[in-house]
Amino acid sequence: MINIALPKGRLGSRALEVFEKAGYTCPSIHENNRKLVFENTELGVRYFWVKPSDVAIYVERGAADIGVAGKDILLEYSPDVYELLDFGFGKCRMAVAAKKGFEYDPLRQLRVATKFVNIAKNYYRSKSMDIDIIKLNGSIELAPILGLSDVIVDIVETGTTLLENDLEPIETVVQISARLVANKSSFKFKNEEINALAKALSAQLDKEN
Ligand code: PRP
């Protein structure tokens, strides 16, 4: 049995579609109920939905053999897992944004609000900038509007949230997309099954592009 952690939400649904088209179907997952774990014993797959930011933890600790996680989560938490495949969807970018017209003052410590503390720290460390990090858990765009921070480091997909709040992207930190990750010991002990699955997913993605 391969245990597969899927991120709840649009990304996970899109990923499940690829798994199923690649042959790893699971009829019970489409039943309308509040169950969290779904199996297809014949095919040897067990899917479960988890909070997107928790996928890496499930896979790193082996509760899931493989999982689907955004590159943002992988960069933020640096889990000790193998990255097997880039799904090529869930594309967005991690960007620095600020109020329109914002000008950086090198004499003042830059205040950075973000959910992605490690990504932000690494980014500014690479620019040798000493910053004041303000960790928030959501609605990051509010911070510069209310003067809580000078800039934000956050995900930009369509750019609508920034636009509608009179903010603008200043710099791109890194490009993001969904990745297939594997637990290191599962990859060793279930190598054949995991490789076959990754290959089937990759073939399916090639077909779609
Ligand atoms: C994310 C991100 C931005 C928004 C960007 O928020 O934090 O707020 O999406 O998308 P856009 O460029 O297409 O407007 P999410 O909906 O995940 O909620 P959050 O406020 O909890 O971060």
PDB file of N, CA, C and O in Angstrom, residues 115-165:
ATOM      1  N   LYS A 115       4.206  35.129   6.093  1.00  0.00           N
ATOM      2  CA  LYS A 115       3.892  33.823   6.661  1.00  0.00           C
ATOM      3  C   LYS A 115       5.122  32.925   6.495  1.00  0.00           C
ATOM      4  O   LYS A 115       5.279  31.919   7.151  1.00  0.00           O
ATOM      5  N   PHE A 116       5.983  33.323   5.536  1.00  0.00           N
ATOM      6  CA  PHE A 116       7.128  32.495   5.139  1.00  0.00           C
ATOM      7  C   PHE A 116       8.416  33.087   5.713  1.00  0.00           C
ATOM      8  O   PHE A 116       9.241  33.655   4.992  1.00  0.00           O
ATOM      9  N   VAL A 117       8.570  32.912   7.022  1.00  0.00           N
ATOM     10  CA  VAL A 117       9.673  33.521   7.754  1.00  0.00           C
ATOM     11  C   VAL A 117      11.041  33.071   7.229  1.00  0.00           C
ATOM     12  O   VAL A 117      11.938  33.890   7.014  1.00  0.00           O
ATOM     13  N   ASN A 118      11.199  31.777   7.003  1.00  0.00           N
ATOM     14  CA  ASN A 118      12.518  31.279   6.578  1.00  0.00           C
ATOM     15  C   ASN A 118      12.865  31.725   5.166  1.00  0.00           C
ATOM     16  O   ASN A 118      14.008  32.086   4.881  1.00  0.00           O
ATOM     17  N   ILE A 119      11.876  31.689   4.274  1.00  0.00           N
ATOM     18  CA  ILE A 119      12.124  32.138   2.901  1.00  0.00           C
ATOM     19  C   ILE A 119      12.536  33.610   2.918  1.00  0.00           C
ATOM     20  O   ILE A 119      13.499  34.012   2.263  1.00  0.00           O
ATOM     21  N   ALA A 120      11.799  34.411   3.687  1.00  0.00           N
ATOM     22  CA  ALA A 120      12.106  35.851   3.753  1.00  0.00           C
ATOM     23  C   ALA A 120      13.497  36.080   4.347  1.00  0.00           C
ATOM     24  O   ALA A 120      14.301  36.839   3.807  1.00  0.00           O
ATOM     25  N   LYS A 121      13.797  35.369   5.452  1.00  0.00           N
ATOM     26  CA  LYS A 121      15.112  35.547   6.096  1.00  0.00           C
ATOM     27  C   LYS A 121      16.240  35.187   5.135  1.00  0.00           C
ATOM     28  O   LYS A 121      17.227  35.909   5.025  1.00  0.00           O
ATOM     29  N   ASN A 122      16.082  34.037   4.453  1.00  0.00           N
ATOM     30  CA  ASN A 122      17.134  33.602   3.526  1.00  0.00           C
ATOM     31  C   ASN A 122      17.316  34.592   2.382  1.00  0.00           C
ATOM     32  O   ASN A 122      18.427  34.865   1.945  1.00  0.00           O
ATOM     33  N   TYR A 123      16.187  35.098   1.904  1.00  0.00           N
ATOM     34  CA  TYR A 123      16.239  36.033   0.784  1.00  0.00           C
ATOM     35  C   TYR A 123      17.024  37.293   1.173  1.00  0.00           C
ATOM     36  O   TYR A 123      17.939  37.715   0.464  1.00  0.00           O
ATOM     37  N   TYR A 124      16.672  37.871   2.322  1.00  0.00           N
ATOM     38  CA  TYR A 124      17.345  39.114   2.713  1.00  0.00           C
ATOM     39  C   TYR A 124      18.770  38.866   3.195  1.00  0.00           C
ATOM     40  O   TYR A 124      19.635  39.716   3.071  1.00  0.00           O
ATOM     41  N   ARG A 125      19.026  37.649   3.718  1.00  0.00           N
ATOM     42  CA  ARG A 125      20.391  37.307   4.101  1.00  0.00           C
ATOM     43  C   ARG A 125      21.264  37.285   2.843  1.00  0.00           C
ATOM     44  O   ARG A 125      22.389  37.768   2.842  1.00  0.00           O
ATOM     45  N   SER A 126      20.694  36.732   1.750  1.00  0.00           N
ATOM     46  CA  SER A 126      21.462  36.658   0.502  1.00  0.00           C
ATOM     47  C   SER A 126      21.754  38.062  -0.040  1.00  0.00           C
ATOM     48  O   SER A 126      22.672  38.253  -0.825  1.00  0.00           O
ATOM     49  N   LYS A 127      20.969  39.031   0.374  1.00  0.00           N
ATOM     50  CA  LYS A 127      21.233  40.420  -0.044  1.00  0.00           C
ATOM     51  C   LYS A 127      21.967  41.194   1.052  1.00  0.00           C
ATOM     52  O   LYS A 127      22.092  42.418   0.966  1.00  0.00           O
ATOM     53  N   SER A 128      22.404  40.445   2.084  1.00  0.00           N
ATOM     54  CA  SER A 128      23.111  41.040   3.236  1.00  0.00           C
ATOM     55  C   SER A 128      22.325  42.178   3.883  1.00  0.00           C
ATOM     56  O   SER A 128      22.888  43.195   4.285  1.00  0.00           O
ATOM     57  N   MET A 129      21.009  41.994   3.951  1.00  0.00           N
ATOM     58  CA  MET A 129      20.179  43.029   4.576  1.00  0.00           C
ATOM     59  C   MET A 129      19.669  42.543   5.924  1.00  0.00           C
ATOM     60  O   MET A 129      19.169  41.426   6.040  1.00  0.00           O
ATOM     61  N   ASP A 130      19.803  43.400   6.903  1.00  0.00           N
ATOM     62  CA  ASP A 130      19.314  43.086   8.249  1.00  0.00           C
ATOM     63  C   ASP A 130      17.868  43.568   8.323  1.00  0.00           C
ATOM     64  O   ASP A 130      17.591  44.744   8.074  1.00  0.00           O
ATOM     65  N   ILE A 131      16.947  42.646   8.614  1.00  0.00           N
ATOM     66  CA  ILE A 131      15.529  43.025   8.576  1.00  0.00           C
ATOM     67  C   ILE A 131      14.823  42.677   9.874  1.00  0.00           C
ATOM     68  O   ILE A 131      15.304  41.875  10.678  1.00  0.00           O
ATOM     69  N   ASP A 132      13.657  43.280  10.032  1.00  0.00           N
ATOM     70  CA  ASP A 132      12.804  42.985  11.182  1.00  0.00           C
ATOM     71  C   ASP A 132      11.629  42.164  10.648  1.00  0.00           C
ATOM     72  O   ASP A 132      10.821  42.670   9.866  1.00  0.00           O
ATOM     73  N   ILE A 133      11.586  40.884  11.033  1.00  0.00           N
ATOM     74  CA  ILE A 133      10.539  39.992  10.514  1.00  0.00           C
ATOM     75  C   ILE A 133       9.301  40.052  11.400  1.00  0.00           C
ATOM     76  O   ILE A 133       9.397  39.961  12.621  1.00  0.00           O
ATOM     77  N   ILE A 134       8.155  40.192  10.770  1.00  0.00           N
ATOM     78  CA  ILE A 134       6.889  40.163  11.507  1.00  0.00           C
ATOM     79  C   ILE A 134       6.092  38.979  10.986  1.00  0.00           C
ATOM     80  O   ILE A 134       5.639  38.977   9.840  1.00  0.00           O
ATOM     81  N   LYS A 135       5.964  37.950  11.810  1.00  0.00           N
ATOM     82  CA  LYS A 135       5.281  36.720  11.360  1.00  0.00           C
ATOM     83  C   LYS A 135       3.763  36.883  11.484  1.00  0.00           C
ATOM     84  O   LYS A 135       3.241  37.154  12.556  1.00  0.00           O
ATOM     85  N   LEU A 136       3.085  36.716  10.350  1.00  0.00           N
ATOM     86  CA  LEU A 136       1.620  36.737  10.353  1.00  0.00           C
ATOM     87  C   LEU A 136       1.119  35.392   9.836  1.00  0.00           C
ATOM     88  O   LEU A 136       1.873  34.631   9.226  1.00  0.00           O
ATOM     89  N   ASN A 137      -0.153  35.123  10.038  1.00  0.00           N
ATOM     90  CA  ASN A 137      -0.707  33.830   9.613  1.00  0.00           C
ATOM     91  C   ASN A 137      -1.660  33.922   8.446  1.00  0.00           C
ATOM     92  O   ASN A 137      -2.148  32.904   7.959  1.00  0.00           O
ATOM     93  N   GLY A 138      -1.960  35.108   7.991  1.00  0.00           N
ATOM     94  CA  GLY A 138      -2.852  35.266   6.839  1.00  0.00           C
ATOM     95  C   GLY A 138      -3.128  36.730   6.598  1.00  0.00           C
ATOM     96  O   GLY A 138      -2.667  37.583   7.368  1.00  0.00           O
ATOM     97  N   SER A 139      -3.847  37.023   5.508  1.00  0.00           N
ATOM     98  CA  SER A 139      -4.150  38.410   5.122  1.00  0.00           C
ATOM     99  C   SER A 139      -2.925  39.309   5.265  1.00  0.00           C
ATOM    100  O   SER A 139      -2.988  40.399   5.845  1.00  0.00           O
ATOM    101  N   ILE A 140      -1.825  38.841   4.736  1.00  0.00           N
ATOM    102  CA  ILE A 140      -0.540  39.532   4.880  1.00  0.00           C
ATOM    103  C   ILE A 140      -0.599  40.949   4.304  1.00  0.00           C
ATOM    104  O   ILE A 140       0.068  41.867   4.779  1.00  0.00           O
ATOM    105  N   GLU A 141      -1.416  41.099   3.248  1.00  0.00           N
ATOM    106  CA  GLU A 141      -1.495  42.387   2.551  1.00  0.00           C
ATOM    107  C   GLU A 141      -1.918  43.534   3.465  1.00  0.00           C
ATOM    108  O   GLU A 141      -1.670  44.701   3.166  1.00  0.00           O
ATOM    109  N   LEU A 142      -2.588  43.196   4.554  1.00  0.00           N
ATOM    110  CA  LEU A 142      -3.027  44.244   5.485  1.00  0.00           C
ATOM    111  C   LEU A 142      -1.852  44.984   6.128  1.00  0.00           C
ATOM    112  O   LEU A 142      -1.964  46.172   6.461  1.00  0.00           O
ATOM    113  N   ALA A 143      -0.745  44.280   6.319  1.00  0.00           N
ATOM    114  CA  ALA A 143       0.372  44.829   7.107  1.00  0.00           C
ATOM    115  C   ALA A 143       0.895  46.169   6.572  1.00  0.00           C
ATOM    116  O   ALA A 143       0.966  47.141   7.335  1.00  0.00           O
ATOM    117  N   PRO A 144       1.255  46.266   5.280  1.00  0.00           N
ATOM    118  CA  PRO A 144       1.742  47.577   4.814  1.00  0.00           C
ATOM    119  C   PRO A 144       0.637  48.637   4.748  1.00  0.00           C
ATOM    120  O   PRO A 144       0.903  49.817   4.940  1.00  0.00           O
ATOM    121  N   ILE A 145      -0.592  48.188   4.523  1.00  0.00           N
ATOM    122  CA  ILE A 145      -1.704  49.144   4.452  1.00  0.00           C
ATOM    123  C   ILE A 145      -1.878  49.844   5.795  1.00  0.00           C
ATOM    124  O   ILE A 145      -2.093  51.047   5.867  1.00  0.00           O
ATOM    125  N   LEU A 146      -1.756  49.072   6.862  1.00  0.00           N
ATOM    126  CA  LEU A 146      -1.964  49.647   8.198  1.00  0.00           C
ATOM    127  C   LEU A 146      -0.662  50.124   8.846  1.00  0.00           C
ATOM    128  O   LEU A 146      -0.657  50.516  10.013  1.00  0.00           O
ATOM    129  N   GLY A 147       0.432  50.042   8.102  1.00  0.00           N
ATOM    130  CA  GLY A 147       1.703  50.533   8.638  1.00  0.00           C
ATOM    131  C   GLY A 147       2.377  49.583   9.614  1.00  0.00           C
ATOM    132  O   GLY A 147       3.298  49.968  10.335  1.00  0.00           O
ATOM    133  N   LEU A 148       1.916  48.329   9.630  1.00  0.00           N
ATOM    134  CA  LEU A 148       2.558  47.342  10.495  1.00  0.00           C
ATOM    135  C   LEU A 148       3.921  46.947   9.930  1.00  0.00           C
ATOM    136  O   LEU A 148       4.840  46.590  10.670  1.00  0.00           O
ATOM    137  N   SER A 149       4.039  46.967   8.604  1.00  0.00           N
ATOM    138  CA  SER A 149       5.328  46.635   7.979  1.00  0.00           C
ATOM    139  C   SER A 149       5.570  47.549   6.787  1.00  0.00           C
ATOM    140  O   SER A 149       4.645  48.215   6.313  1.00  0.00           O
ATOM    141  N   ASP A 150       6.839  47.549   6.294  1.00  0.00           N
ATOM    142  CA  ASP A 150       7.154  48.311   5.082  1.00  0.00           C
ATOM    143  C   ASP A 150       6.815  47.490   3.850  1.00  0.00           C
ATOM    144  O   ASP A 150       6.273  48.003   2.876  1.00  0.00           O
ATOM    145  N   VAL A 151       7.175  46.210   3.898  1.00  0.00           N
ATOM    146  CA  VAL A 151       6.930  45.327   2.752  1.00  0.00           C
ATOM    147  C   VAL A 151       6.349  44.010   3.248  1.00  0.00           C
ATOM    148  O   VAL A 151       6.320  43.740   4.455  1.00  0.00           O
ATOM    149  N   ILE A 152       5.898  43.186   2.289  1.00  0.00           N
ATOM    150  CA  ILE A 152       5.486  41.827   2.610  1.00  0.00           C
ATOM    151  C   ILE A 152       6.250  40.873   1.703  1.00  0.00           C
ATOM    152  O   ILE A 152       6.682  41.262   0.618  1.00  0.00           O
ATOM    153  N   VAL A 153       6.425  39.658   2.163  1.00  0.00           N
ATOM    154  CA  VAL A 153       6.902  38.574   1.299  1.00  0.00           C
ATOM    155  C   VAL A 153       5.757  37.584   1.268  1.00  0.00           C
ATOM    156  O   VAL A 153       5.388  37.007   2.298  1.00  0.00           O
ATOM    157  N   ASP A 154       5.151  37.426   0.081  1.00  0.00           N
ATOM    158  CA  ASP A 154       3.955  36.591   0.011  1.00  0.00           C
ATOM    159  C   ASP A 154       3.796  36.011  -1.387  1.00  0.00           C
ATOM    160  O   ASP A 154       4.499  36.397  -2.318  1.00  0.00           O
ATOM    161  N   ILE A 155       2.828  35.112  -1.488  1.00  0.00           N
ATOM    162  CA  ILE A 155       2.549  34.477  -2.768  1.00  0.00           C
ATOM    163  C   ILE A 155       1.720  35.404  -3.647  1.00  0.00           C
ATOM    164  O   ILE A 155       0.735  35.989  -3.188  1.00  0.00           O
ATOM    165  N   VAL A 156       2.149  35.528  -4.897  1.00  0.00           N
ATOM    166  CA  VAL A 156       1.377  36.280  -5.877  1.00  0.00           C
ATOM    167  C   VAL A 156       1.009  35.316  -6.992  1.00  0.00           C
ATOM    168  O   VAL A 156       1.881  34.672  -7.572  1.00  0.00           O
ATOM    169  N   GLU A 157      -0.294  35.191  -7.227  1.00  0.00           N
ATOM    170  CA  GLU A 157      -0.711  34.287  -8.299  1.00  0.00           C
ATOM    171  C   GLU A 157      -1.178  35.127  -9.484  1.00  0.00           C
ATOM    172  O   GLU A 157      -0.477  35.287 -10.466  1.00  0.00           O
ATOM    173  N   THR A 158      -2.354  35.708  -9.376  1.00  0.00           N
ATOM    174  CA  THR A 158      -2.853  36.553 -10.469  1.00  0.00           C
ATOM    175  C   THR A 158      -2.429  38.013 -10.272  1.00  0.00           C
ATOM    176  O   THR A 158      -2.444  38.788 -11.218  1.00  0.00           O
ATOM    177  N   GLY A 159      -2.107  38.383  -9.050  1.00  0.00           N
ATOM    178  CA  GLY A 159      -1.748  39.771  -8.746  1.00  0.00           C
ATOM    179  C   GLY A 159      -2.953  40.605  -8.338  1.00  0.00           C
ATOM    180  O   GLY A 159      -2.819  41.782  -8.000  1.00  0.00           O
ATOM    181  N   THR A 160      -4.138  39.986  -8.354  1.00  0.00           N
ATOM    182  CA  THR A 160      -5.369  40.721  -8.054  1.00  0.00           C
ATOM    183  C   THR A 160      -5.392  41.266  -6.630  1.00  0.00           C
ATOM    184  O   THR A 160      -5.771  42.418  -6.403  1.00  0.00           O
ATOM    185  N   THR A 161      -4.987  40.446  -5.667  1.00  0.00           N
ATOM    186  CA  THR A 161      -5.023  40.893  -4.264  1.00  0.00           C
ATOM    187  C   THR A 161      -4.169  42.141  -4.076  1.00  0.00           C
ATOM    188  O   THR A 161      -4.585  43.096  -3.420  1.00  0.00           O
ATOM    189  N   LEU A 162      -2.977  42.142  -4.669  1.00  0.00           N
ATOM    190  CA  LEU A 162      -2.103  43.311  -4.546  1.00  0.00           C
ATOM    191  C   LEU A 162      -2.764  44.522  -5.191  1.00  0.00           C
ATOM    192  O   LEU A 162      -2.881  45.584  -4.590  1.00  0.00           O
ATOM    193  N   LEU A 163      -3.219  44.314  -6.425  1.00  0.00           N
ATOM    194  CA  LEU A 163      -3.814  45.408  -7.209  1.00  0.00           C
ATOM    195  C   LEU A 163      -4.987  46.046  -6.470  1.00  0.00           C
ATOM    196  O   LEU A 163      -5.083  47.269  -6.352  1.00  0.00           O
ATOM    197  N   GLU A 164      -5.865  45.193  -5.959  1.00  0.00           N
ATOM    198  CA  GLU A 164      -7.074  45.717  -5.315  1.00  0.00           C
ATOM    199  C   GLU A 164      -6.792  46.393  -3.985  1.00  0.00           C
ATOM    200  O   GLU A 164      -7.670  47.028  -3.406  1.00  0.00           O
ATOM    201  N   ASN A 165      -5.572  46.238  -3.486  1.00  0.00           N
ATOM    202  CA  ASN A 165      -5.224  46.873  -2.218  1.00  0.00           C
ATOM    203  C   ASN A 165      -4.143  47.933  -2.373  1.00  0.00           C
ATOM    204  O   ASN A 165      -3.462  48.285  -1.403  1.00  0.00           O
TER     205      ASN A 165
END
